[in-house]
Amino acid sequence: ADGAFAGLFEAPLGARTYALAYAVSDAYLSSDNEGGRPLDIVCTLRVGQGVYPARARVLAWARAYAERRNLTGYFGEVTTSTRTALSPQYLKLMRAARVVVTCNPGDWEGDFRTWEALASGAAVVRDRLYAPTPHGDFGVV
């Protein structure tokens, strides 16, 4: 799947559909914001050598938006760390941003990046969350 919007669900989600909740631990939260927020926009999406075309489109859009408006920022993968380890470099970069741009992977709904962005204290711009709709949208946009 390339992450292109294919429309909302035709019927309510079935009884065997379970929403997968993502969150962050206290380790992601910090009141330490030494140096303020010098970067206008940060978008750390991994595009996975074409594996995540939806994320590649969002990354390209964020980069082009910043260039056209002469905004400071960081665009692209920071480290190769995974969810099994906290990356101090990644967390510091997120906390240096005024705005963090992120999106879901093209193949599933929800991700840790949204919650990491929210934990950074920056304003977060992301794609719409379509599940668990049509029962209600709880996404932060």
Short mmCIF file of C-alpha atoms in Angstrom, two decimals:
data_model
loop_
_atom_site.label_atom_id
_atom_site.label_comp_id
_atom_site.label_asym_id
_atom_site.label_seq_id
_atom_site.Cartn_x
_atom_site.Cartn_y
_atom_site.Cartn_z
CA ALA A 1 0.00 0.00 0.00
CA ASP A 2 1.28 3.45 -0.81
CA GLY A 3 -0.64 5.21 1.94
CA ALA A 4 -2.93 7.03 -0.46
CA PHE A 5 -6.34 7.68 1.08
CA ALA A 6 -8.80 5.07 -0.19
CA GLY A 7 -11.90 6.32 1.64
CA LEU A 8 -13.45 5.65 5.00
CA PHE A 9 -14.72 2.26 6.05
CA GLU A 10 -18.03 1.33 4.44
CA ALA A 11 -19.33 -0.37 7.58
CA PRO A 12 -18.51 -0.11 11.28
CA LEU A 13 -15.41 -1.99 12.27
CA GLY A 14 -16.14 -5.62 12.99
CA ALA A 15 -16.21 -7.31 16.36
CA ARG A 16 -12.78 -8.82 15.67
CA THR A 17 -11.15 -5.42 15.07
CA TYR A 18 -9.15 -4.03 17.97
CA ALA A 19 -7.62 -0.59 18.15
CA LEU A 20 -3.91 -0.73 18.97
CA ALA A 21 -3.02 1.98 21.43
CA TYR A 22 0.39 3.66 21.32
CA ALA A 23 1.86 5.83 24.03
CA VAL A 24 5.19 6.95 25.45
CA SER A 25 6.83 6.34 28.80
CA ASP A 26 7.96 9.00 31.23
CA ALA A 27 11.47 8.68 29.76
CA TYR A 28 10.27 10.63 26.69
CA LEU A 29 9.01 13.54 28.78
CA SER A 30 11.35 16.28 29.89
CA SER A 31 11.06 19.80 31.19
CA ASP A 32 14.65 20.40 30.07
CA ASN A 33 14.43 22.70 27.09
CA GLU A 34 17.83 24.31 27.33
CA GLY A 35 18.45 26.40 24.27
CA GLY A 36 14.76 26.89 23.50
CA ARG A 37 13.30 25.72 20.20
CA PRO A 38 15.67 26.97 17.50
CA LEU A 39 14.22 24.81 14.69
CA ASP A 40 11.00 25.83 12.97
CA ILE A 41 10.12 22.39 11.56
CA VAL A 42 11.38 18.86 12.19
CA CYS A 43 10.30 15.82 10.18
CA THR A 44 12.25 12.67 11.08
CA LEU A 45 10.25 10.19 9.03
CA ARG A 46 12.07 7.13 7.71
CA VAL A 47 11.22 6.32 4.14
CA GLY A 48 12.78 2.86 4.15
CA GLN A 49 14.24 2.93 0.61
CA GLY A 50 10.78 3.14 -0.92
CA VAL A 51 9.04 0.90 1.60
CA TYR A 52 7.03 3.83 3.02
CA PRO A 53 5.92 5.98 0.05
CA ALA A 54 3.32 7.85 2.14
CA ARG A 55 6.04 8.93 4.54
CA ALA A 56 8.34 9.81 1.64
CA ARG A 57 5.65 12.17 0.26
CA VAL A 58 5.17 13.86 3.64
CA LEU A 59 8.92 14.22 4.16
CA ALA A 60 9.32 15.78 0.70
CA TRP A 61 6.38 18.11 1.34
CA ALA A 62 7.78 19.26 4.72
CA ARG A 63 11.23 19.88 3.24
CA ALA A 64 9.81 21.84 0.28
CA TYR A 65 7.51 23.86 2.57
CA ALA A 66 10.43 24.90 4.76
CA GLU A 67 12.62 25.78 1.77
CA ARG A 68 9.93 27.97 0.17
CA ARG A 69 9.45 29.89 3.41
CA ASN A 70 13.11 30.01 4.45
CA LEU A 71 12.40 28.11 7.68
CA THR A 72 15.00 26.31 9.76
CA GLY A 73 14.60 22.59 10.24
CA TYR A 74 15.78 19.01 10.10
CA PHE A 75 14.40 16.53 7.57
CA GLY A 76 15.09 12.80 7.43
CA GLU A 77 16.17 9.91 9.58
CA VAL A 78 18.17 10.83 12.68
CA THR A 79 19.51 7.47 13.83
CA THR A 80 18.80 3.82 13.16
CA SER A 81 17.53 3.30 16.72
CA THR A 82 14.32 1.36 17.17
CA ARG A 83 11.60 1.32 19.81
CA THR A 84 13.79 -0.89 21.98
CA ALA A 85 16.14 1.99 22.87
CA LEU A 86 15.80 5.70 23.52
CA SER A 87 18.03 7.86 21.35
CA PRO A 88 19.19 10.97 23.21
CA GLN A 89 20.09 12.58 19.85
CA TYR A 90 16.56 11.97 18.51
CA LEU A 91 14.84 13.24 21.66
CA LYS A 92 17.01 16.38 21.76
CA LEU A 93 16.18 17.12 18.12
CA MET A 94 12.44 16.69 18.74
CA ARG A 95 12.61 19.05 21.73
CA ALA A 96 14.40 21.66 19.61
CA ALA A 97 11.44 21.90 17.20
CA ARG A 98 8.59 24.36 17.22
CA VAL A 99 6.61 22.09 14.86
CA VAL A 100 6.99 18.34 14.28
CA VAL A 101 5.53 16.85 11.09
CA THR A 102 4.71 13.13 11.09
CA CYS A 103 2.33 10.63 9.54
CA ASN A 104 1.16 7.05 9.84
CA PRO A 105 2.86 4.30 7.85
CA GLY A 106 0.93 3.45 4.68
CA ASP A 107 0.06 -0.07 5.81
CA TRP A 108 -1.41 0.46 9.26
CA GLU A 109 -2.98 3.01 11.54
CA GLY A 110 -1.11 4.55 14.46
CA ASP A 111 2.55 4.79 15.34
CA PHE A 112 4.97 5.74 18.09
CA ARG A 113 6.20 8.80 16.19
CA THR A 114 2.93 10.62 16.83
CA TRP A 115 3.27 10.13 20.58
CA GLU A 116 6.98 10.97 20.57
CA ALA A 117 6.10 14.20 18.75
CA LEU A 118 3.39 15.04 21.28
CA ALA A 119 5.77 14.28 24.16
CA SER A 120 8.31 16.74 22.71
CA GLY A 121 6.05 19.67 23.51
CA ALA A 122 6.11 20.95 19.92
CA ALA A 123 3.03 21.62 17.83
CA VAL A 124 2.29 18.45 15.87
CA VAL A 125 1.08 18.24 12.26
CA ARG A 126 0.05 14.76 11.15
CA ASP A 127 -2.34 12.94 8.91
CA ARG A 128 -5.87 12.16 10.01
CA LEU A 129 -6.48 9.07 12.11
CA TYR A 130 -9.17 6.97 10.41
CA ALA A 131 -9.54 4.15 12.94
CA PRO A 132 -11.48 3.70 15.19
CA THR A 133 -13.86 5.84 13.12
CA PRO A 134 -16.77 5.89 12.45
CA HIS A 135 -17.20 5.68 16.23
CA GLY A 136 -15.29 8.91 16.88
CA ASP A 137 -12.02 10.58 15.98
CA PHE A 138 -9.67 11.11 18.92
CA GLY A 139 -6.67 12.18 16.86
CA VAL A 140 -4.76 15.34 17.62
CA VAL A 141 -4.14 17.33 14.47
#
